[in-house]
Amino acid sequence: MAFLPFFGVAFAGLVVASMAWGRTVNYELGTVLSGIMTTFGFEQDLARKTQFVLELRLWRALTTAGVGAALAYSGALLQGVFRNGLAAPSVIGVTAGASLGAALTIMALGGFLPSMAFASGFEFSTFGILMASFLGSFLSVLAVVLLASERGRVSISSLLLTGIAVNACIAGLLSAAQAYALKDYEVSKAIFAWTFGNLDDKTSMHGILIWLAVGCGVIAIPRLAIELDLFAGGEDDARSLGVPTGKTKMLAISVAALMAATAVAVAGQIAFVGLVVPHLVRSVFGASHRQLLPLSIMGGALFLTGAECLQIAILKDSALRPGVLMSLVGGPFFLLLLSRRKGAIQSW
Amino acid sequence: MVVRIQATHSSFGYGEGPIVRGVSLEVREAELLTIVGPNGAGKSTLIKGLAGLISPSEGRVEAAGESLCAMDLGKRAKMVAVLPQSLRHLQGITVAEFVAQGRYVHRPSWQHMGAMDEEVIGRSLQRCELGGLKDRPMNQLSGGERQRAVFARALAQESDILLVDEPTAALDGRHQLWIFEQLASLAASSTAVVAVTHDLNLASQFSHRVVLMEDGAVSKQGDPKDVLTPGYLKGLLGENFLTGQETSSICQEERPWFIPWLPPPSS
């Protein structure tokens, strides 16, 4: 990959920038570098508070990048499998399942579900919500795939329709849970806040978890890149060219689900990264998945880290969550993209 | 004559009852076999069945002694190439990249193609007169150029059997002749070629054998002049056609031609 060095430099720059600029205090480059070295075991002479803030910002930046990479990769895979540029992780139920899992766990921790002997310490509740949302998205994707399959084969159109139906069911359950929790202000506030997405308060656990998932996903690229290119002409065509279409579909959907489920579990709902980044990459570098998949991973990492960094540095507003910003900026941006490429889109 | 694909009492469909029933057919090496028949007779379904893309609900379809639809997909793609009726979603890909898709089962790695692959792609582009268009995006080609590219991709697959579904639909006369000339020349170099067509004149002129399908079954197969008789045309068109005979370019024999022609009112 010729783009790897460029990505490395840009990524390192963005990580340093997001550690240097904060909502409360800015640091010099030297301090930031010392902070990074201390974090990885090379002790430098820094005040404990400075080191604490820098470490928090480092893990936030790394987690943000991983979440962006995972979401964009997931979107690129699903757009390839569905042969439709509007496919996003939410289509196969990832987001809805994660929201329900998180909401139920927040309610359990808030004392809603009886006899759940949770110790609601910070560490446990973070981890508990993370695992529950991961489990929720895993189960809902499994439900979509199983309900859509017929004698072991999954057709893309039935997957899409089943996805819509399962999403609707889960949305209903989620509304019911939210309505039930409405009498407890703190719990309903926590559920509500989760849906905005959150990239603050990330620890090494979040950073390592998301990059571990991305690492697992990357291994699948050689088994998916050309195969998804050949999907463009339809499944029969791909099969007659020798592509094992059943295996390719299952692998692509599993990897996409793992990416999106981990991203949503770690950071909550962040819209549009999975949709917009693959489109951007495609419009600049072409539609071949050999480039699209790795470049979406890199592009997603840079995109979300950059957006988060700018938001903090310029707006310094902690109320504006990343999910909100992405929707506010991503929506109009996507409309612009659509209006400029109407011809290409009408032939879908 | 080597038999490449053998279908025995095969029925094919898409779940709710068979569309094609009880077909027994041999696809032979060095032969251009055309399948003709009215819309809805099951021609495209039969082609898919012969390609192993749908499995027979009854009977067997075999190549080299092995069931085609149970065969390893890579092995099958090296044996059978399919030229589909239509392909969508061709934006964002150049002619050369498209033709390279035919090398999927041959290429040594996902990132690179071998020298052999490059050579075969070059040859296929050359043969289909696409050398000058190889960097042109697929969605900017004319209908004729596009069909030549689809044909070049099938050539790049280097299979022993080529199955073609209505290759001349929406093409002008020059391209129709070009496609059938190519199919005949592939057959002359020992490929087994099966083509579905609505054009009885092309079938009559170029094929070694014609299979006539009616209502999901093979009603007749054999030499073009024995299948495409004036009697068959009368059944299709009544008295509304002109016919004659002309020497075929592939066998120096007289073959029939037909034009649908509505005669003027008699009074």
XYZ file of C-alpha atoms in Angstrom:
615
model
C 0.000 0.000 0.000
C 1.553 3.212 -1.228
C -0.717 5.259 1.040
C 0.483 3.721 4.301
C 3.353 6.207 4.937
C 1.060 9.157 4.216
C -1.564 7.723 6.531
C 1.052 7.133 9.250
C 2.230 10.746 9.179
C -1.295 12.216 9.057
C -2.478 9.898 11.825
C 0.464 10.664 14.104
C -0.112 14.386 13.497
C -3.792 14.142 14.379
C -3.129 12.119 17.546
C -0.566 14.667 18.732
C -2.939 17.534 17.838
C -5.849 15.998 19.701
C -3.609 15.525 22.750
C -2.303 19.086 22.561
C -5.649 20.852 22.155
C -8.285 20.349 24.766
C -11.408 21.926 26.150
C -9.684 23.104 29.314
C -5.938 23.330 28.723
C -3.493 23.196 25.782
C -0.043 21.566 25.939
C 3.227 22.100 24.063
C 4.505 19.485 21.591
C 7.344 18.441 23.936
C 4.956 17.811 26.806
C 2.691 15.749 24.553
C 5.590 13.578 23.347
C 6.793 13.021 26.930
C 3.255 12.064 27.859
C 3.104 9.472 25.054
C 6.473 7.994 26.103
C 5.433 7.791 29.749
C 2.200 6.050 28.801
C 4.159 3.316 27.064
C 6.568 2.791 29.939
C 9.425 5.234 29.228
C 9.162 7.446 32.352
C 9.514 11.174 31.716
C 9.478 14.011 34.197
C 5.849 15.167 34.095
C 3.390 16.379 36.702
C 0.945 13.623 37.615
C -2.077 15.663 36.684
C -0.577 16.547 33.286
C 0.242 12.908 32.669
C -3.291 11.887 33.662
C -4.914 14.372 31.234
C -2.535 13.448 28.421
C -3.180 9.736 28.865
C -6.912 10.316 28.812
C -6.578 12.323 25.603
C -4.281 9.730 24.016
C -6.749 6.912 24.594
C -9.586 9.128 23.459
C -7.746 9.857 20.180
C -6.815 6.202 19.610
C -10.335 5.013 20.416
C -11.852 7.687 18.163
C -9.581 6.624 15.296
C -10.421 2.951 15.817
C -14.153 3.679 15.913
C -13.917 5.714 12.703
C -11.885 2.976 11.008
C -14.275 0.212 12.090
C -17.416 2.105 11.035
C -16.015 3.081 7.631
C -14.759 -0.458 6.970
C -18.127 -1.874 7.970
C -19.922 0.532 5.625
C -17.581 -0.237 2.716
C -18.145 -3.989 3.151
C -21.933 -3.702 3.377
C -22.166 -1.345 0.390
C -20.166 -3.926 -1.560
C -22.291 -6.911 -0.524
C -25.612 -5.111 -0.980
C -24.388 -3.522 -4.241
C -25.991 -0.367 -2.913
C -24.275 2.805 -1.832
C -26.894 3.512 0.817
C -26.139 0.428 2.899
C -24.812 1.209 6.372
C -24.237 -0.849 9.548
C -27.711 0.050 10.833
C -29.289 -1.857 7.905
C -28.496 -5.285 9.352
C -29.655 -4.360 12.838
C -26.315 -3.549 14.491
C -27.237 -0.133 15.825
C -30.728 -0.994 17.003
C -29.565 -4.142 18.804
C -26.747 -2.275 20.504
C -29.099 0.482 21.656
C -31.510 -2.013 23.165
C -28.694 -3.900 24.914
C -27.282 -0.675 26.322
C -30.689 0.647 27.384
C -31.605 -2.562 29.216
C -28.263 -2.625 31.019
C -28.549 1.026 32.017
C -32.000 0.263 33.397
C -30.690 -2.786 35.259
C -27.877 -0.743 36.766
C -30.395 1.949 37.683
C -32.355 -0.604 39.696
C -35.190 -1.193 37.231
C -34.822 -4.899 36.702
C -35.333 -6.737 40.003
C -32.715 -8.768 41.881
C -29.838 -7.929 39.552
C -26.996 -7.917 42.022
C -24.921 -5.356 40.169
C -22.282 -3.368 41.897
C -22.701 -0.148 39.976
C -19.111 0.983 40.234
C -17.783 3.060 37.333
C -15.533 0.385 35.865
C -18.150 -2.308 35.985
C -20.978 -0.248 34.589
C -18.827 0.931 31.665
C -17.791 -2.611 30.889
C -21.294 -3.978 31.471
C -22.928 -1.521 29.060
C -20.186 -2.179 26.511
C -20.678 -5.937 26.649
C -24.476 -5.653 26.623
C -24.537 -3.439 23.540
C -22.074 -5.743 21.798
C -24.241 -8.734 22.674
C -27.360 -6.837 21.558
C -25.957 -6.067 18.132
C -24.576 -9.586 17.757
C -27.972 -11.108 18.551
C -29.913 -8.781 16.276
C -27.568 -9.393 13.314
C -27.890 -13.123 13.975
C -31.685 -12.778 14.012
C -31.658 -10.823 10.730
C -29.394 -13.348 8.996
C -31.261 -16.420 10.302
C -34.697 -15.014 9.462
C -33.526 -13.974 5.991
C -31.925 -17.290 5.110
C -33.701 -20.027 3.279
C -32.189 -23.506 3.288
C -28.817 -22.094 4.312
C -28.693 -19.441 1.600
C -29.177 -15.751 2.196
C -30.495 -13.571 -0.577
C -29.499 -9.941 -0.462
C -32.988 -8.539 -1.004
C -34.540 -10.644 1.758
C -31.663 -9.612 4.044
C -32.487 -5.955 3.395
C -36.216 -6.396 4.036
C -35.707 -8.599 7.111
C -33.279 -5.978 8.402
C -35.945 -3.295 8.114
C -38.489 -5.507 9.908
C -36.117 -6.509 12.744
C -35.018 -2.874 13.141
C -38.676 -1.878 13.522
C -39.298 -4.570 16.158
C -36.243 -3.555 18.169
C -37.131 0.132 17.880
C -40.530 -0.719 19.363
C -38.950 -2.609 22.264
C -36.534 0.265 22.833
C -39.379 2.811 22.925
C -41.256 0.624 25.389
C -38.174 0.370 27.621
C -37.602 4.122 27.398
C -41.227 4.859 28.239
C -40.987 2.524 31.246
C -37.797 4.223 32.418
C -39.204 7.708 31.968
C -40.186 8.020 35.655
C -36.510 7.818 36.664
C -34.839 10.984 35.415
C -31.236 9.769 35.848
C -31.788 6.470 34.030
C -33.706 7.934 31.109
C -31.085 10.666 30.816
C -28.337 8.010 30.648
C -30.181 6.044 27.959
C -30.806 9.226 26.004
C -27.169 10.332 26.279
C -25.945 6.936 25.065
C -27.693 7.446 21.727
C -25.625 10.593 21.078
C -22.387 8.659 20.972
C -19.544 9.424 23.335
C -15.827 9.570 22.681
C -14.812 11.013 26.068
C -13.702 9.048 29.136
C -12.089 6.329 27.056
C -9.560 4.046 28.696
C -6.931 1.708 27.332
C -9.616 -1.010 27.408
C -11.678 0.823 24.773
C -8.685 1.637 22.595
C -7.271 -1.875 22.642
C -10.677 -3.499 22.133
C -11.589 -1.490 19.043
C -8.162 -1.851 17.401
C -8.143 -5.577 18.164
C -11.452 -5.857 16.275
C -10.134 -3.778 13.362
C -7.025 -5.997 13.293
C -9.194 -9.122 13.059
C -11.218 -7.519 10.274
C -8.166 -6.552 8.240
C -7.148 -10.225 7.980
C -10.268 -10.796 5.840
C -9.341 -8.220 3.159
C -7.461 -10.665 0.881
C -10.501 -12.984 0.944
C -12.965 -10.189 0.178
C -11.433 -7.472 -1.990
C -11.590 -9.019 -5.464
C -14.662 -11.068 -4.599
C -16.678 -7.940 -3.787
C -15.516 -6.318 -7.054
C -16.936 -9.310 -8.902
C -20.224 -9.013 -6.977
C -20.997 -5.834 -8.929
C -22.409 -7.783 -11.896
C -24.755 -9.805 -9.694
C -24.389 -13.079 -7.792
C -24.904 -15.426 -10.744
C -22.218 -13.588 -12.663
C -19.796 -13.725 -9.722
C -20.449 -17.444 -9.290
C -19.826 -18.189 -12.948
C -16.489 -16.349 -12.629
C -15.593 -18.741 -9.785
C -16.396 -16.644 -6.687
C -17.746 -18.693 -3.736
C -20.608 -16.222 -3.276
C -22.164 -17.827 -0.198
C -18.900 -17.797 1.754
C -18.081 -14.280 0.574
C -21.450 -12.932 1.738
C -21.229 -14.558 5.154
C -17.625 -13.445 5.696
C -18.351 -9.850 4.621
C -21.464 -9.603 6.797
C -19.728 -11.189 9.811
C -16.748 -8.841 9.568
C -19.022 -5.818 9.009
C -21.109 -6.819 12.030
C -18.032 -7.326 14.235
C -16.652 -3.916 13.219
C -19.914 -2.019 13.746
C -20.884 -3.884 16.926
C -17.515 -3.154 18.559
C -17.618 0.483 17.422
C -21.138 1.042 18.739
C -20.353 -0.801 21.983
C -17.277 1.357 22.554
C -18.631 4.756 21.498
C -22.406 4.588 21.108
C -24.177 5.685 17.948
C -22.078 7.726 15.548
C -23.926 8.179 12.292
C -22.688 8.842 8.780
C -19.033 7.754 9.116
C -19.916 4.328 7.719
C -21.910 5.886 4.897
C -19.849 8.921 3.896
C -16.234 7.733 4.188
C -16.535 4.867 1.648
C -18.285 7.303 -0.732
C -15.493 9.842 -0.362
C -12.824 7.187 -0.919
C -14.681 5.815 -3.932
C -15.090 9.205 -5.571
C -11.359 9.930 -5.255
C -9.677 6.531 -5.673
C -12.204 4.486 -7.660
C -14.534 1.624 -6.816
C -12.064 -1.288 -6.661
C -12.321 -2.914 -3.229
C -8.597 -3.641 -3.224
C -8.158 0.080 -2.609
C -11.561 0.879 -1.147
C -11.334 -1.459 1.877
C -7.888 -0.470 3.219
C -8.405 3.195 2.340
C -11.785 3.276 4.082
C -10.118 1.970 7.259
C -7.436 4.660 7.073
C -9.889 7.336 5.904
C -12.381 6.528 8.657
C -9.662 6.819 11.299
C -8.471 10.189 9.967
C -12.006 11.506 9.374
C -13.406 10.890 12.835
C -10.208 11.843 14.697
C -9.970 15.024 12.623
C -13.610 15.941 13.180
C -13.345 15.303 16.923
C -10.078 17.246 17.163
C -11.554 20.258 15.334
C -14.710 20.168 17.393
C -12.773 20.260 20.652
C -10.173 22.780 19.513
C -12.572 25.269 17.922
C -15.926 24.848 19.617
C -14.621 23.723 23.030
C -18.191 22.650 23.638
C -18.591 19.464 25.575
C -22.358 19.402 24.993
C -21.976 18.776 21.267
C -21.522 15.015 21.059
C -19.761 13.380 18.088
C -22.916 11.637 16.871
C -24.695 14.992 16.731
C -21.866 16.726 14.905
C -21.574 13.886 12.404
C -25.285 14.098 11.620
C -25.263 17.898 11.401
C -22.244 18.014 9.093
C -22.633 14.619 7.449
C -26.259 15.066 6.371
C -25.792 18.242 4.278
C -22.469 16.931 2.992
C -24.118 13.764 1.774
C -26.870 15.789 0.096
C -24.179 17.776 -1.711
C -22.567 14.548 -2.852
C -25.927 13.247 -4.091
C -26.790 16.391 -6.034
C -23.407 16.401 -7.767
C -23.566 12.756 -8.774
C -27.205 12.289 -9.694
C -26.360 10.497 -12.934
C -24.275 7.835 -11.243
C -26.867 7.316 -8.518
C -29.852 6.917 -10.836
C -28.274 3.835 -12.376
C -28.306 1.963 -9.043
C -16.868 -36.063 -30.930
C -16.069 -35.281 -27.279
C -19.091 -34.531 -25.103
C -18.362 -31.562 -22.785
C -21.675 -31.270 -20.941
C -24.220 -34.052 -20.691
C -27.739 -33.249 -19.464
C -29.908 -36.321 -18.820
C -33.678 -35.981 -18.298
C -33.038 -32.740 -16.448
C -35.695 -30.393 -15.074
C -34.903 -26.902 -13.813
C -36.840 -24.210 -12.003
C -36.649 -21.607 -9.259
C -38.512 -23.293 -6.433
C -42.148 -23.422 -7.568
C -42.301 -26.257 -10.091
C -39.952 -26.754 -13.026
C -39.744 -24.245 -15.872
C -37.714 -26.585 -18.059
C -38.745 -30.250 -18.056
C -36.974 -33.458 -19.002
C -34.205 -32.072 -21.188
C -31.590 -34.478 -22.531
C -28.847 -32.655 -24.360
C -25.191 -33.073 -25.292
C -22.893 -30.096 -25.580
C -20.004 -31.171 -27.789
C -16.478 -29.982 -28.337
C -15.866 -27.865 -31.459
C -19.552 -27.270 -31.992
C -21.748 -24.168 -31.997
C -25.137 -25.176 -30.638
C -27.913 -22.590 -30.695
C -31.069 -22.692 -28.616
C -34.077 -21.010 -30.214
C -37.721 -20.681 -29.238
C -40.346 -18.107 -28.274
C -40.164 -15.873 -25.184
C -40.865 -17.830 -22.015
C -39.920 -21.196 -23.528
C -37.222 -21.653 -20.853
C -34.088 -20.910 -22.906
C -32.341 -18.767 -20.286
C -33.267 -21.221 -17.537
C -31.745 -24.043 -19.585
C -28.522 -22.040 -20.059
C -28.312 -21.480 -16.282
C -28.885 -25.180 -15.734
C -26.163 -26.127 -18.215
C -23.821 -23.662 -16.457
C -24.473 -25.297 -13.073
C -25.887 -22.018 -11.700
C -29.169 -23.735 -10.808
C -29.312 -27.368 -9.833
C -31.659 -29.779 -11.615
C -34.727 -30.799 -9.600
C -34.674 -34.032 -11.597
C -32.004 -35.706 -13.693
C -28.297 -34.853 -13.922
C -26.035 -32.286 -15.562
C -22.472 -33.529 -15.780
C -19.155 -32.346 -17.139
C -16.080 -34.596 -17.154
C -18.091 -37.191 -15.219
C -18.861 -34.818 -12.348
C -22.101 -33.063 -11.380
C -21.738 -29.446 -12.506
C -23.611 -27.793 -9.657
C -21.786 -29.802 -6.976
C -18.409 -29.036 -8.514
C -15.865 -26.740 -6.836
C -16.656 -23.228 -8.124
C -13.073 -22.509 -9.122
C -12.772 -25.742 -11.063
C -16.099 -25.083 -12.754
C -15.158 -21.524 -13.731
C -12.034 -22.891 -15.443
C -14.275 -25.267 -17.377
C -17.394 -23.180 -18.134
C -17.623 -19.453 -18.957
C -21.003 -17.725 -19.077
C -21.785 -14.601 -21.078
C -24.763 -13.142 -19.227
C -27.748 -11.480 -20.863
C -27.211 -8.223 -19.035
C -24.848 -6.821 -16.448
C -25.621 -3.867 -14.210
C -23.480 -1.763 -11.913
C -20.557 -1.281 -14.238
C -19.649 2.253 -13.171
C -16.225 3.037 -11.753
C -14.415 0.254 -13.585
C -12.316 0.408 -16.765
C -12.511 -1.971 -19.715
C -9.155 -3.546 -18.805
C -10.209 -4.042 -15.159
C -13.473 -5.570 -16.308
C -11.756 -8.022 -18.667
C -9.313 -8.889 -15.863
C -12.291 -10.197 -13.842
C -12.185 -13.242 -16.115
C -8.800 -14.144 -14.573
C -10.187 -14.468 -11.024
C -9.700 -18.239 -10.829
C -6.296 -18.103 -12.521
C -4.521 -15.176 -10.833
C -1.841 -16.080 -8.292
C -2.647 -13.471 -5.605
C -5.299 -10.903 -4.700
C -2.920 -8.011 -5.199
C -1.138 -8.980 -8.400
C -1.739 -10.812 -11.622
C 0.826 -13.104 -13.183
C 2.606 -12.459 -16.500
C 0.388 -15.144 -18.017
C -2.748 -13.298 -16.878
C -1.554 -10.016 -18.397
C -0.799 -11.782 -21.651
C -4.223 -13.436 -21.860
C -5.986 -10.148 -21.060
C -3.963 -8.356 -23.748
C -4.846 -11.027 -26.280
C -8.572 -10.935 -25.410
C -8.657 -7.120 -25.711
C -6.851 -7.359 -29.052
C -9.203 -9.966 -30.419
C -12.238 -7.895 -29.481
C -10.713 -4.708 -30.935
C -10.679 -3.030 -27.530
C -6.941 -2.216 -27.380
C -7.600 1.523 -27.748
C -10.461 1.537 -25.236
C -8.860 -0.369 -22.396
C -8.696 2.626 -20.025
C -12.216 3.829 -20.845
C -14.807 3.431 -18.031
C -17.277 0.630 -18.785
C -20.330 2.878 -18.401
C -19.094 5.159 -21.194
C -19.089 2.431 -23.848
C -21.650 2.034 -26.629
C -23.830 -1.080 -26.634
C -21.620 -2.790 -29.203
C -18.366 -1.933 -27.409
C -19.843 -3.091 -24.147
C -20.859 -6.452 -25.557
C -17.351 -6.833 -27.026
C -15.924 -6.184 -23.534
C -18.227 -8.813 -21.989
C -17.087 -11.218 -24.688
C -13.430 -10.359 -24.024
C -13.914 -11.141 -20.329
C -15.351 -14.563 -21.195
C -12.355 -15.186 -23.508
C -9.968 -14.243 -20.687
C -11.540 -16.986 -18.576
C -9.978 -19.530 -21.005
C -12.637 -22.184 -20.535
C -13.432 -25.169 -22.747
C -17.145 -24.392 -22.743
C -18.804 -21.040 -23.437
C -22.503 -20.475 -22.689
C -24.024 -17.332 -24.153
C -27.446 -15.848 -23.387
C -28.827 -13.648 -26.180
C -25.530 -12.049 -27.157
C -26.986 -9.984 -30.009
C -29.970 -8.401 -28.225
C -29.891 -4.623 -28.824
C -26.909 -4.798 -31.186
C -26.776 -3.452 -34.744
C -26.373 -5.821 -37.710
C -22.606 -5.395 -37.953
C -22.101 -6.329 -34.285
C -24.562 -9.219 -34.529
C -22.514 -10.729 -37.326
C -19.266 -10.000 -35.484
C -20.429 -11.830 -32.329
C -21.556 -14.923 -34.234
C -18.381 -14.956 -36.331
C -16.406 -14.979 -33.081
C -18.549 -17.763 -31.607
C -18.087 -19.826 -34.779
C -14.360 -19.271 -34.758
C -14.151 -20.330 -31.083
C -16.030 -23.490 -31.987
C -13.581 -24.037 -34.863
C -10.747 -23.957 -32.318
C -12.423 -26.788 -30.343
C -14.409 -24.779 -27.736
C -17.927 -26.043 -27.062
C -20.262 -23.055 -27.604
C -23.949 -22.841 -26.684
C -25.860 -19.670 -27.632
C -29.435 -18.669 -26.929
C -30.775 -16.430 -29.672
C -34.010 -15.042 -31.070
C -32.426 -14.507 -34.452
C -33.311 -17.547 -36.545
C -31.140 -16.336 -39.435
C -27.995 -16.179 -37.299
C -28.857 -19.599 -35.856
C -29.402 -21.007 -39.332
C -26.255 -19.487 -40.767
C -23.701 -20.186 -38.050
C -24.700 -23.175 -35.940
C -23.774 -26.821 -36.253
C -26.881 -27.879 -34.397
C -30.094 -26.122 -33.383
C -32.207 -26.951 -30.337
C -35.809 -25.790 -30.547
C -37.522 -25.154 -27.213
C -41.255 -24.840 -26.777
C -43.138 -24.567 -23.519
C -40.261 -25.664 -21.267
C -39.207 -28.703 -23.274
C -36.963 -29.470 -26.227
C -39.295 -30.112 -29.144
C -36.685 -30.704 -31.817
C -32.910 -30.745 -32.202
C -30.565 -31.361 -35.103
C -29.191 -29.786 -38.261
C -30.453 -26.196 -38.795
C -32.138 -27.029 -42.097
C -34.070 -29.895 -40.462
C -35.225 -27.820 -37.468
C -35.816 -24.375 -38.971
C -38.163 -25.573 -41.696
C -40.859 -23.517 -43.455
C -43.339 -25.719 -41.591
C -41.984 -24.486 -38.219
C -42.174 -20.879 -39.416
C -45.782 -21.391 -40.527
C -46.625 -22.508 -37.010
C -45.047 -19.306 -35.630
C -46.030 -16.678 -38.190
C -48.776 -18.157 -40.384
C -48.197 -17.025 -43.970
C -46.491 -13.816 -42.891
C -42.877 -14.483 -43.898
C -40.510 -14.664 -46.846
C -37.905 -17.398 -47.086
C -35.055 -18.582 -49.296
C -31.702 -20.388 -49.163
C -28.128 -19.149 -49.127
C -24.698 -20.779 -48.685
C -23.532 -20.745 -45.042
C -20.086 -19.308 -44.243
C -19.215 -22.139 -41.874
C -20.058 -25.283 -43.869
C -20.560 -24.415 -47.556
C -24.069 -25.849 -47.306
C -27.341 -24.244 -48.286
C -29.116 -22.923 -45.198
C -32.593 -21.340 -44.987
C -33.244 -17.642 -44.211
C -36.487 -15.967 -43.151
C -37.953 -12.477 -42.935
C -41.236 -11.819 -41.131
C -43.262 -10.022 -43.808
C -46.892 -8.979 -43.705
C -48.354 -9.426 -47.213
C -50.517 -6.590 -48.631
C -54.303 -7.008 -48.196
C -55.651 -9.078 -51.120
C -58.626 -6.885 -52.059
